[in-house]
Amino acid sequence: MTPHAERLHLDVAGDSAHALGLSRGTALRASLADAYAKYAELFRILGVTEEVERDGVARVSAALEAWRPALLAELAGVAEGAGVPVAWVIALNARTELLALGTHGASECSTVTAGLGGHRLGVQTWDWHIELDPFWHTQTVAGPGLRYVGLTEQGILSKIGVNEAGLALHFNILGHRSDGPDGVPMHLLSSVVLSECRSVDEAVALVRAAPIGSSSSFTMLDGTRAVSLEISPAGVFEITEIDGSVQRTNHFQHAEPLGSQKSEIYEPDSTERLALIRERLAAAPVLSAVDMVRLLLSGPGEPPLTCVADLAKSYGDRWATLATVVSDPDARTLRVFDGMPPAAVAAGDDAWRVLVA
């Protein structure tokens, strides 16, 4: 893992979409090509050929041109600044949609929201391939629209974040049998939500109006409510708070998309993780942000809320918790720990990177 003090942070700024992309790409000129190469290797391992990748990039580009052409200008700016082909940048931002064309079991992220002291917090683990640990960073984005902060990967506009209006967004992958690269990529949709929406209600309306061809869940919270939004080609479905909390792993909770879920991808792991979180919430009250992080610890024999990479396996099967993230929309902050919940609980406040929108 990269030590916290050495983890890259980007201050991305520009007065237009292209300028914003140019700022990002220039800052990533030394590493973006390597990030794409590692993703291209993963695509091939999981059965996404060069031809399938090119076709996916073309389909995503057509969807963006029809919906938010400024995103294409921003991605072109990233490519120009980094000195790489724009197709590479589009592929990185559509990595969820391209990977959906393969079939491979996975362990993925877990997210919880809870009300504490009169306001809401969110917590999640970000679980991903350990080989891609060198290629993520934190960021502050100030351009057209709302300022936001967050965690994302090299060349990818957004993932987890909170904006200056007090809207926080957590991100979990889902899998539907109709998934493909025929709509706005989920990582770009995250960027649009954070830069355009001031509330959960506005974000839900924006996502419902977007062209959707793939699946993820955006768990979003503001000062008024929290919701886990299940996004899929079958529709957009709200999973609302129960007893002041929303819990999210990597399976659909709504019956309609669940009927066409790619259960072979995340099950039974995802259902077992969700059950463990709910058992813990029922057993003891959550009184602090540290308590929320403790919800995501995994002991021996328990479902992997915290992922430890099995280094005996090969690329594509070595899953690790790369980061632990806590959002506070009222304070407009995102706290990022470079590593797993056990270390995050043990570490002092100085070990967390605190981003303020």
C-alpha positions as YAML, in Angstrom:
chain: A
units: angstrom
residues:
- id: 1
  name: MET
  ca: [0.00, 0.00, 0.00]
- id: 2
  name: THR
  ca: [1.11, 3.57, -0.62]
- id: 3
  name: PRO
  ca: [1.93, 5.43, 2.63]
- id: 4
  name: HIS
  ca: [-0.62, 8.14, 3.44]
- id: 5
  name: ALA
  ca: [1.93, 10.96, 3.23]
- id: 6
  name: GLU
  ca: [2.86, 9.91, -0.30]
- id: 7
  name: ARG
  ca: [-0.64, 9.38, -1.69]
- id: 8
  name: LEU
  ca: [-1.22, 11.77, -4.58]
- id: 9
  name: HIS
  ca: [-3.69, 14.63, -4.17]
- id: 10
  name: LEU
  ca: [-4.88, 16.64, -7.19]
- id: 11
  name: ASP
  ca: [-6.18, 20.20, -7.16]
- id: 12
  name: VAL
  ca: [-8.13, 20.17, -10.42]
- id: 13
  name: ALA
  ca: [-9.35, 23.56, -11.63]
- id: 14
  name: GLY
  ca: [-10.57, 25.21, -14.82]
- id: 15
  name: ASP
  ca: [-13.18, 27.65, -16.08]
- id: 16
  name: SER
  ca: [-14.44, 25.27, -18.78]
- id: 17
  name: ALA
  ca: [-14.86, 21.53, -19.19]
- id: 18
  name: HIS
  ca: [-11.82, 21.30, -21.45]
- id: 19
  name: ALA
  ca: [-9.69, 23.40, -19.09]
- id: 20
  name: LEU
  ca: [-10.76, 21.21, -16.17]
- id: 21
  name: GLY
  ca: [-9.69, 18.11, -18.07]
- id: 22
  name: LEU
  ca: [-6.41, 19.72, -19.12]
- id: 23
  name: SER
  ca: [-5.65, 20.49, -15.47]
- id: 24
  name: ARG
  ca: [-6.25, 16.87, -14.49]
- id: 25
  name: GLY
  ca: [-4.33, 15.38, -17.38]
- id: 26
  name: THR
  ca: [-1.32, 17.63, -16.90]
- id: 27
  name: ALA
  ca: [-1.11, 16.63, -13.23]
- id: 28
  name: LEU
  ca: [-1.25, 12.94, -14.22]
- id: 29
  name: ARG
  ca: [1.16, 13.07, -17.15]
- id: 30
  name: ALA
  ca: [3.69, 10.85, -15.38]
- id: 31
  name: SER
  ca: [1.25, 8.08, -14.42]
- id: 32
  name: LEU
  ca: [-1.86, 8.00, -16.62]
- id: 33
  name: ALA
  ca: [-0.35, 5.82, -19.35]
- id: 34
  name: ASP
  ca: [0.73, 3.27, -16.74]
- id: 35
  name: ALA
  ca: [-2.75, 3.30, -15.19]
- id: 36
  name: TYR
  ca: [-4.34, 2.61, -18.57]
- id: 37
  name: ALA
  ca: [-1.84, -0.17, -19.31]
- id: 38
  name: LYS
  ca: [-2.71, -1.91, -16.04]
- id: 39
  name: TYR
  ca: [-6.43, -1.62, -16.77]
- id: 40
  name: ALA
  ca: [-5.94, -2.87, -20.34]
- id: 41
  name: GLU
  ca: [-4.18, -5.90, -18.88]
- id: 42
  name: LEU
  ca: [-7.17, -6.47, -16.56]
- id: 43
  name: PHE
  ca: [-9.62, -6.11, -19.45]
- id: 44
  name: ARG
  ca: [-7.81, -8.85, -21.38]
- id: 45
  name: ILE
  ca: [-7.60, -11.13, -18.33]
- id: 46
  name: LEU
  ca: [-11.36, -10.83, -17.88]
- id: 47
  name: GLY
  ca: [-12.14, -11.45, -21.52]
- id: 48
  name: VAL
  ca: [-12.60, -7.90, -22.81]
- id: 49
  name: THR
  ca: [-10.66, -7.95, -26.08]
- id: 50
  name: GLU
  ca: [-9.17, -4.88, -27.79]
- id: 51
  name: GLU
  ca: [-12.02, -5.00, -30.32]
- id: 52
  name: VAL
  ca: [-14.66, -5.13, -27.56]
- id: 53
  name: GLU
  ca: [-12.93, -2.25, -25.77]
- id: 54
  name: ARG
  ca: [-12.88, -0.09, -28.93]
- id: 55
  name: ASP
  ca: [-16.55, -0.80, -29.57]
- id: 56
  name: GLY
  ca: [-17.42, 0.04, -25.95]
- id: 57
  name: VAL
  ca: [-15.54, 3.34, -26.16]
- id: 58
  name: ALA
  ca: [-17.46, 4.25, -29.34]
- id: 59
  name: ARG
  ca: [-20.81, 3.42, -27.74]
- id: 60
  name: VAL
  ca: [-20.02, 5.42, -24.60]
- id: 61
  name: SER
  ca: [-18.88, 8.37, -26.72]
- id: 62
  name: ALA
  ca: [-22.17, 8.37, -28.63]
- id: 63
  name: ALA
  ca: [-24.17, 8.34, -25.39]
- id: 64
  name: LEU
  ca: [-22.15, 11.23, -23.96]
- id: 65
  name: GLU
  ca: [-22.43, 13.28, -27.15]
- id: 66
  name: ALA
  ca: [-26.22, 13.03, -26.88]
- id: 67
  name: TRP
  ca: [-26.44, 13.68, -23.11]
- id: 68
  name: ARG
  ca: [-23.54, 15.82, -21.85]
- id: 69
  name: PRO
  ca: [-21.10, 16.66, -24.68]
- id: 70
  name: ALA
  ca: [-19.11, 18.78, -22.23]
- id: 71
  name: LEU
  ca: [-17.94, 15.51, -20.67]
- id: 72
  name: LEU
  ca: [-16.30, 14.56, -23.96]
- id: 73
  name: ALA
  ca: [-14.55, 17.96, -23.98]
- id: 74
  name: GLU
  ca: [-13.32, 17.31, -20.45]
- id: 75
  name: LEU
  ca: [-12.05, 13.83, -21.31]
- id: 76
  name: ALA
  ca: [-10.31, 15.25, -24.39]
- id: 77
  name: GLY
  ca: [-8.62, 17.77, -22.09]
- id: 78
  name: VAL
  ca: [-7.43, 14.96, -19.82]
- id: 79
  name: ALA
  ca: [-5.94, 13.14, -22.81]
- id: 80
  name: GLU
  ca: [-4.26, 16.31, -24.11]
- id: 81
  name: GLY
  ca: [-2.76, 17.15, -20.73]
- id: 82
  name: ALA
  ca: [-1.49, 13.61, -20.15]
- id: 83
  name: GLY
  ca: [-0.27, 13.08, -23.71]
- id: 84
  name: VAL
  ca: [-2.31, 9.91, -24.28]
- id: 85
  name: PRO
  ca: [-5.06, 8.91, -26.75]
- id: 86
  name: VAL
  ca: [-8.51, 10.09, -25.75]
- id: 87
  name: ALA
  ca: [-9.79, 6.52, -26.25]
- id: 88
  name: TRP
  ca: [-7.65, 5.46, -23.29]
- id: 89
  name: VAL
  ca: [-9.22, 8.11, -21.08]
- id: 90
  name: ILE
  ca: [-12.74, 7.14, -22.13]
- id: 91
  name: ALA
  ca: [-11.94, 3.47, -21.46]
- id: 92
  name: LEU
  ca: [-10.71, 4.29, -17.96]
- id: 93
  name: ASN
  ca: [-13.87, 6.26, -17.19]
- id: 94
  name: ALA
  ca: [-15.96, 3.42, -18.62]
- id: 95
  name: ARG
  ca: [-14.01, 0.70, -16.81]
- id: 96
  name: THR
  ca: [-17.14, -0.41, -14.91]
- id: 97
  name: GLU
  ca: [-19.08, -0.76, -18.17]
- id: 98
  name: LEU
  ca: [-16.26, -2.56, -19.97]
- id: 99
  name: LEU
  ca: [-15.62, -4.95, -17.09]
- id: 100
  name: ALA
  ca: [-19.35, -5.75, -17.06]
- id: 101
  name: LEU
  ca: [-18.80, -7.44, -20.44]
- id: 102
  name: GLY
  ca: [-16.65, -10.08, -18.74]
- id: 103
  name: THR
  ca: [-17.78, -12.62, -16.17]
- id: 104
  name: HIS
  ca: [-15.66, -12.97, -13.07]
- id: 105
  name: GLY
  ca: [-16.38, -13.40, -9.37]
- id: 106
  name: ALA
  ca: [-15.50, -10.48, -7.13]
- id: 107
  name: SER
  ca: [-15.37, -9.12, -3.61]
- id: 108
  name: GLU
  ca: [-16.40, -5.49, -3.46]
- id: 109
  name: CYS
  ca: [-17.34, -2.47, -1.35]
- id: 110
  name: SER
  ca: [-19.61, -2.06, 1.69]
- id: 111
  name: THR
  ca: [-21.37, 1.20, 2.69]
- id: 112
  name: VAL
  ca: [-23.41, 2.33, 5.72]
- id: 113
  name: THR
  ca: [-25.10, 5.60, 6.66]
- id: 114
  name: ALA
  ca: [-26.24, 6.52, 10.16]
- id: 115
  name: GLY
  ca: [-27.54, 9.51, 12.09]
- id: 116
  name: LEU
  ca: [-25.17, 10.81, 14.75]
- id: 117
  name: GLY
  ca: [-25.65, 13.88, 16.92]
- id: 118
  name: GLY
  ca: [-28.42, 15.28, 14.77]
- id: 119
  name: HIS
  ca: [-26.75, 14.77, 11.40]
- id: 120
  name: ARG
  ca: [-25.81, 11.93, 9.07]
- id: 121
  name: LEU
  ca: [-22.48, 10.31, 8.32]
- id: 122
  name: GLY
  ca: [-21.58, 7.79, 5.66]
- id: 123
  name: VAL
  ca: [-18.79, 5.19, 5.75]
- id: 124
  name: GLN
  ca: [-17.51, 2.76, 3.16]
- id: 125
  name: THR
  ca: [-14.66, 0.50, 2.25]
- id: 126
  name: TRP
  ca: [-13.31, 0.74, -1.27]
- id: 127
  name: ASP
  ca: [-12.28, -2.76, -2.31]
- id: 128
  name: TRP
  ca: [-10.46, -3.28, -5.58]
- id: 129
  name: HIS
  ca: [-7.62, -5.15, -7.25]
- id: 130
  name: ILE
  ca: [-4.44, -4.71, -5.22]
- id: 131
  name: GLU
  ca: [-2.42, -4.25, -8.43]
- id: 132
  name: LEU
  ca: [-4.30, -0.97, -9.00]
- id: 133
  name: ASP
  ca: [-3.43, 0.50, -5.59]
- id: 134
  name: PRO
  ca: [-0.73, 2.79, -7.09]
- id: 135
  name: PHE
  ca: [-3.30, 4.40, -9.37]
- id: 136
  name: TRP
  ca: [-5.79, 6.14, -7.06]
- id: 137
  name: HIS
  ca: [-5.67, 9.54, -5.43]
- id: 138
  name: THR
  ca: [-7.70, 12.15, -3.60]
- id: 139
  name: GLN
  ca: [-8.86, 15.32, -5.31]
- id: 140
  name: THR
  ca: [-10.38, 18.77, -5.07]
- id: 141
  name: VAL
  ca: [-12.33, 19.78, -8.18]
- id: 142
  name: ALA
  ca: [-13.18, 23.45, -8.82]
- id: 143
  name: GLY
  ca: [-14.63, 24.19, -12.24]
- id: 144
  name: PRO
  ca: [-17.96, 24.93, -13.84]
- id: 145
  name: GLY
  ca: [-20.58, 23.96, -11.28]
- id: 146
  name: LEU
  ca: [-20.20, 23.05, -7.63]
- id: 147
  name: ARG
  ca: [-16.82, 22.49, -6.02]
- id: 148
  name: TYR
  ca: [-16.35, 18.95, -4.73]
- id: 149
  name: VAL
  ca: [-13.72, 16.76, -3.09]
- id: 150
  name: GLY
  ca: [-13.26, 13.03, -3.29]
- id: 151
  name: LEU
  ca: [-11.38, 9.83, -4.00]
- id: 152
  name: THR
  ca: [-10.94, 8.55, -7.53]
- id: 153
  name: GLU
  ca: [-8.51, 6.78, -9.85]
- id: 154
  name: GLN
  ca: [-5.99, 8.10, -12.35]
- id: 155
  name: GLY
  ca: [-7.83, 9.70, -15.28]
- id: 156
  name: ILE
  ca: [-11.29, 8.93, -13.88]
- id: 157
  name: LEU
  ca: [-13.29, 12.07, -13.14]
- id: 158
  name: SER
  ca: [-15.03, 10.97, -9.95]
- id: 159
  name: LYS
  ca: [-15.95, 8.16, -7.59]
- id: 160
  name: ILE
  ca: [-16.68, 8.83, -3.90]
- id: 161
  name: GLY
  ca: [-17.14, 12.48, -2.88]
- id: 162
  name: VAL
  ca: [-18.91, 15.35, -1.16]
- id: 163
  name: ASN
  ca: [-19.70, 18.77, -2.61]
- id: 164
  name: GLU
  ca: [-19.89, 22.32, -1.30]
- id: 165
  name: ALA
  ca: [-23.70, 22.14, -1.08]
- id: 166
  name: GLY
  ca: [-23.48, 19.27, 1.43]
- id: 167
  name: LEU
  ca: [-24.31, 16.30, -0.81]
- id: 168
  name: ALA
  ca: [-22.20, 13.16, -0.24]
- id: 169
  name: LEU
  ca: [-21.98, 10.23, -2.64]
- id: 170
  name: HIS
  ca: [-20.72, 6.70, -1.92]
- id: 171
  name: PHE
  ca: [-20.24, 4.20, -4.75]
- id: 172
  name: ASN
  ca: [-20.85, 0.42, -5.01]
- id: 173
  name: ILE
  ca: [-20.87, -1.72, -8.13]
- id: 174
  name: LEU
  ca: [-23.93, -3.85, -8.94]
- id: 175
  name: GLY
  ca: [-24.35, -6.41, -11.72]
- id: 176
  name: HIS
  ca: [-27.36, -6.78, -14.08]
- id: 177
  name: ARG
  ca: [-27.56, -9.12, -17.03]
- id: 178
  name: SER
  ca: [-28.29, -6.21, -19.39]
- id: 179
  name: ASP
  ca: [-25.21, -4.19, -18.37]
- id: 180
  name: GLY
  ca: [-23.09, -2.73, -21.13]
- id: 181
  name: PRO
  ca: [-21.49, 0.48, -22.43]
- id: 182
  name: ASP
  ca: [-24.64, 2.01, -23.91]
- id: 183
  name: GLY
  ca: [-25.18, 4.89, -21.51]
- id: 184
  name: VAL
  ca: [-23.32, 7.33, -19.31]
- id: 185
  name: PRO
  ca: [-20.51, 5.57, -17.40]
- id: 186
  name: MET
  ca: [-21.15, 5.43, -13.67]
- id: 187
  name: HIS
  ca: [-17.91, 7.27, -12.79]
- id: 188
  name: LEU
  ca: [-18.90, 10.14, -15.07]
- id: 189
  name: LEU
  ca: [-22.41, 10.15, -13.64]
- id: 190
  name: SER
  ca: [-20.85, 10.55, -10.19]
- id: 191
  name: SER
  ca: [-18.97, 13.63, -11.45]
- id: 192
  name: VAL
  ca: [-22.14, 15.18, -12.86]
- id: 193
  name: VAL
  ca: [-24.12, 14.53, -9.66]
- id: 194
  name: LEU
  ca: [-21.44, 16.11, -7.47]
- id: 195
  name: SER
  ca: [-20.93, 19.13, -9.74]
- id: 196
  name: GLU
  ca: [-24.62, 19.84, -10.44]
- id: 197
  name: CYS
  ca: [-26.78, 18.66, -7.52]
- id: 198
  name: ARG
  ca: [-27.37, 20.40, -4.18]
- id: 199
  name: SER
  ca: [-29.47, 17.69, -2.51]
- id: 200
  name: VAL
  ca: [-30.40, 14.02, -2.58]
- id: 201
  name: ASP
  ca: [-33.70, 14.94, -4.24]
- id: 202
  name: GLU
  ca: [-31.92, 16.80, -7.07]
- id: 203
  name: ALA
  ca: [-29.47, 13.92, -7.50]
- id: 204
  name: VAL
  ca: [-32.22, 11.31, -7.73]
- id: 205
  name: ALA
  ca: [-34.02, 13.37, -10.37]
- id: 206
  name: LEU
  ca: [-30.82, 13.80, -12.41]
- id: 207
  name: VAL
  ca: [-29.97, 10.09, -12.31]
- id: 208
  name: ARG
  ca: [-33.54, 9.14, -13.31]
- id: 209
  name: ALA
  ca: [-33.22, 11.37, -16.39]
- id: 210
  name: ALA
  ca: [-29.80, 10.06, -17.44]
- id: 211
  name: PRO
  ca: [-29.28, 7.40, -20.15]
- id: 212
  name: ILE
  ca: [-28.39, 4.27, -18.17]
- id: 213
  name: GLY
  ca: [-26.76, 1.19, -19.65]
- id: 214
  name: SER
  ca: [-24.93, -0.27, -16.65]
- id: 215
  name: SER
  ca: [-25.42, -0.83, -12.93]
- id: 216
  name: SER
  ca: [-24.11, 0.67, -9.70]
- id: 217
  name: SER
  ca: [-25.47, 2.04, -6.48]
- id: 218
  name: PHE
  ca: [-25.03, 5.63, -5.39]
- id: 219
  name: THR
  ca: [-25.64, 5.89, -1.66]
- id: 220
  name: MET
  ca: [-26.26, 9.61, -1.18]
- id: 221
  name: LEU
  ca: [-26.85, 11.69, 1.92]
- id: 222
  name: ASP
  ca: [-27.44, 15.32, 2.79]
- id: 223
  name: GLY
  ca: [-28.76, 17.16, 5.81]
- id: 224
  name: THR
  ca: [-32.28, 15.90, 5.22]
- id: 225
  name: ARG
  ca: [-32.11, 12.24, 4.19]
- id: 226
  name: ALA
  ca: [-30.07, 9.34, 2.89]
- id: 227
  name: VAL
  ca: [-30.93, 6.92, 0.11]
- id: 228
  name: SER
  ca: [-29.20, 4.07, -1.66]
- id: 229
  name: LEU
  ca: [-30.08, 4.46, -5.32]
- id: 230
  name: GLU
  ca: [-29.95, 1.23, -7.33]
- id: 231
  name: ILE
  ca: [-29.12, 2.22, -10.90]
- id: 232
  name: SER
  ca: [-29.54, -0.31, -13.70]
- id: 233
  name: PRO
  ca: [-30.76, -0.80, -17.29]
- id: 234
  name: ALA
  ca: [-34.01, -2.06, -15.69]
- id: 235
  name: GLY
  ca: [-34.59, 1.31, -14.00]
- id: 236
  name: VAL
  ca: [-33.60, 3.37, -10.99]
- id: 237
  name: PHE
  ca: [-34.86, 2.22, -7.58]
- id: 238
  name: GLU
  ca: [-34.65, 3.90, -4.17]
- id: 239
  name: ILE
  ca: [-33.70, 1.96, -1.04]
- id: 240
  name: THR
  ca: [-34.69, 4.28, 1.78]
- id: 241
  name: GLU
  ca: [-33.54, 4.63, 5.38]
- id: 242
  name: ILE
  ca: [-34.79, 2.22, 8.03]
- id: 243
  name: ASP
  ca: [-34.25, 3.34, 11.62]
- id: 244
  name: GLY
  ca: [-32.06, 6.16, 10.34]
- id: 245
  name: SER
  ca: [-29.66, 3.98, 8.34]
- id: 246
  name: VAL
  ca: [-29.06, 2.71, 4.82]
- id: 247
  name: GLN
  ca: [-26.78, -0.28, 4.23]
- id: 248
  name: ARG
  ca: [-25.31, -1.26, 0.89]
- id: 249
  name: THR
  ca: [-23.17, -4.08, -0.44]
- id: 250
  name: ASN
  ca: [-23.13, -5.36, -4.05]
- id: 251
  name: HIS
  ca: [-26.49, -6.99, -4.72]
- id: 252
  name: PHE
  ca: [-29.81, -5.48, -5.67]
- id: 253
  name: GLN
  ca: [-32.25, -5.12, -2.79]
- id: 254
  name: HIS
  ca: [-35.23, -4.14, -4.95]
- id: 255
  name: ALA
  ca: [-37.09, -7.16, -6.35]
- id: 256
  name: GLU
  ca: [-37.35, -5.92, -9.94]
- id: 257
  name: PRO
  ca: [-33.64, -5.61, -10.85]
- id: 258
  name: LEU
  ca: [-32.79, -8.48, -8.49]
- id: 259
  name: GLY
  ca: [-34.65, -10.83, -10.84]
- id: 260
  name: SER
  ca: [-32.01, -10.24, -13.56]
- id: 261
  name: GLN
  ca: [-28.97, -9.87, -11.33]
- id: 262
  name: LYS
  ca: [-25.59, -11.39, -12.20]
- id: 263
  name: SER
  ca: [-25.65, -13.35, -8.96]
- id: 264
  name: GLU
  ca: [-22.56, -15.33, -9.93]
- id: 265
  name: ILE
  ca: [-20.46, -12.15, -9.68]
- id: 266
  name: TYR
  ca: [-20.98, -11.02, -6.07]
- id: 267
  name: GLU
  ca: [-22.91, -13.78, -4.34]
- id: 268
  name: PRO
  ca: [-23.13, -15.25, -1.74]
- id: 269
  name: ASP
  ca: [-20.52, -12.80, -0.44]
- id: 270
  name: SER
  ca: [-22.66, -9.66, -0.83]
- id: 271
  name: THR
  ca: [-25.75, -10.99, 0.97]
- id: 272
  name: GLU
  ca: [-23.59, -12.35, 3.80]
- id: 273
  name: ARG
  ca: [-21.82, -9.00, 4.22]
- id: 274
  name: LEU
  ca: [-25.12, -7.10, 4.36]
- id: 275
  name: ALA
  ca: [-26.52, -9.51, 6.96]
- id: 276
  name: LEU
  ca: [-23.44, -9.05, 9.14]
- id: 277
  name: ILE
  ca: [-23.71, -5.25, 9.01]
- id: 278
  name: ARG
  ca: [-27.38, -5.41, 9.96]
- id: 279
  name: GLU
  ca: [-26.70, -7.78, 12.83]
- id: 280
  name: ARG
  ca: [-24.14, -5.36, 14.21]
- id: 281
  name: LEU
  ca: [-26.46, -2.37, 13.85]
- id: 282
  name: ALA
  ca: [-29.19, -4.26, 15.71]
- id: 283
  name: ALA
  ca: [-26.83, -5.37, 18.47]
- id: 284
  name: ALA
  ca: [-25.34, -2.02, 19.50]
- id: 285
  name: PRO
  ca: [-25.96, 1.69, 18.84]
- id: 286
  name: VAL
  ca: [-23.59, 3.64, 16.62]
- id: 287
  name: LEU
  ca: [-22.33, 6.58, 18.67]
- id: 288
  name: SER
  ca: [-19.34, 7.87, 16.70]
- id: 289
  name: ALA
  ca: [-17.57, 7.82, 13.35]
- id: 290
  name: VAL
  ca: [-15.17, 5.24, 14.81]
- id: 291
  name: ASP
  ca: [-18.16, 3.02, 15.63]
- id: 292
  name: MET
  ca: [-19.22, 3.28, 11.99]
- id: 293
  name: VAL
  ca: [-15.80, 2.16, 10.81]
- id: 294
  name: ARG
  ca: [-15.95, -0.75, 13.27]
- id: 295
  name: LEU
  ca: [-19.12, -1.95, 11.51]
- id: 296
  name: LEU
  ca: [-16.89, -2.81, 8.55]
- id: 297
  name: LEU
  ca: [-14.32, -4.93, 10.39]
- id: 298
  name: SER
  ca: [-14.14, -8.63, 9.55]
- id: 299
  name: GLY
  ca: [-12.92, -11.29, 11.96]
- id: 300
  name: PRO
  ca: [-11.79, -14.86, 11.20]
- id: 301
  name: GLY
  ca: [-14.50, -16.78, 9.37]
- id: 302
  name: GLU
  ca: [-16.71, -13.71, 8.88]
- id: 303
  name: PRO
  ca: [-17.85, -12.33, 5.51]
- id: 304
  name: PRO
  ca: [-15.16, -10.05, 4.02]
- id: 305
  name: LEU
  ca: [-16.27, -6.55, 4.93]
- id: 306
  name: THR
  ca: [-12.52, -5.94, 4.97]
- id: 307
  name: CYS
  ca: [-10.68, -7.58, 2.06]
- id: 308
  name: VAL
  ca: [-7.15, -8.92, 2.42]
- id: 309
  name: ALA
  ca: [-5.51, -9.86, -0.87]
- id: 310
  name: ASP
  ca: [-4.57, -13.49, -1.37]
- id: 311
  name: LEU
  ca: [-1.15, -13.04, -2.93]
- id: 312
  name: ALA
  ca: [-1.06, -16.70, -3.98]
- id: 313
  name: LYS
  ca: [-3.68, -15.81, -6.59]
- id: 314
  name: SER
  ca: [-3.12, -13.89, -9.83]
- id: 315
  name: TYR
  ca: [-4.20, -10.51, -11.15]
- id: 316
  name: GLY
  ca: [-7.99, -10.41, -11.35]
- id: 317
  name: ASP
  ca: [-8.44, -12.40, -8.12]
- id: 318
  name: ARG
  ca: [-6.41, -10.43, -5.57]
- id: 319
  name: TRP
  ca: [-8.93, -8.18, -3.84]
- id: 320
  name: ALA
  ca: [-7.95, -5.74, -1.10]
- id: 321
  name: THR
  ca: [-9.53, -2.88, 0.82]
- id: 322
  name: LEU
  ca: [-7.56, 0.01, -0.62]
- id: 323
  name: ALA
  ca: [-9.27, 2.81, 1.33]
- id: 324
  name: THR
  ca: [-11.71, 3.53, 4.13]
- id: 325
  name: VAL
  ca: [-13.85, 6.65, 3.68]
- id: 326
  name: VAL
  ca: [-16.12, 8.65, 6.01]
- id: 327
  name: SER
  ca: [-18.38, 11.42, 4.69]
- id: 328
  name: ASP
  ca: [-19.98, 14.24, 6.70]
- id: 329
  name: PRO
  ca: [-22.24, 16.24, 4.37]
- id: 330
  name: ASP
  ca: [-23.13, 18.84, 7.00]
- id: 331
  name: ALA
  ca: [-19.44, 19.64, 7.51]
- id: 332
  name: ARG
  ca: [-18.75, 19.23, 3.74]
- id: 333
  name: THR
  ca: [-15.89, 16.86, 4.59]
- id: 334
  name: LEU
  ca: [-14.59, 13.56, 3.31]
- id: 335
  name: ARG
  ca: [-12.09, 11.71, 5.50]
- id: 336
  name: VAL
  ca: [-9.93, 9.17, 3.63]
- id: 337
  name: PHE
  ca: [-7.75, 6.52, 5.24]
- id: 338
  name: ASP
  ca: [-5.20, 4.83, 3.02]
- id: 339
  name: GLY
  ca: [-5.93, 1.21, 3.97]
- id: 340
  name: MET
  ca: [-8.29, -1.12, 5.80]
- id: 341
  name: PRO
  ca: [-10.74, -0.50, 8.68]
- id: 342
  name: PRO
  ca: [-8.66, -2.30, 11.35]
- id: 343
  name: ALA
  ca: [-5.74, 0.06, 10.76]
- id: 344
  name: ALA
  ca: [-8.14, 2.99, 10.43]
- id: 345
  name: VAL
  ca: [-9.65, 2.27, 13.87]
- id: 346
  name: ALA
  ca: [-6.20, 1.97, 15.42]
- id: 347
  name: ALA
  ca: [-4.78, 5.06, 13.75]
- id: 348
  name: GLY
  ca: [-4.99, 8.56, 15.14]
- id: 349
  name: ASP
  ca: [-6.72, 11.43, 13.39]
- id: 350
  name: ASP
  ca: [-3.46, 12.51, 11.75]
- id: 351
  name: ALA
  ca: [-3.44, 9.30, 9.69]
- id: 352
  name: TRP
  ca: [-6.63, 10.35, 7.88]
- id: 353
  name: ARG
  ca: [-6.59, 12.81, 5.00]
- id: 354
  name: VAL
  ca: [-9.40, 15.34, 5.55]
- id: 355
  name: LEU
  ca: [-10.83, 16.99, 2.44]
- id: 356
  name: VAL
  ca: [-13.13, 20.02, 2.70]
- id: 357
  name: ALA
  ca: [-15.41, 20.98, -0.19]
...
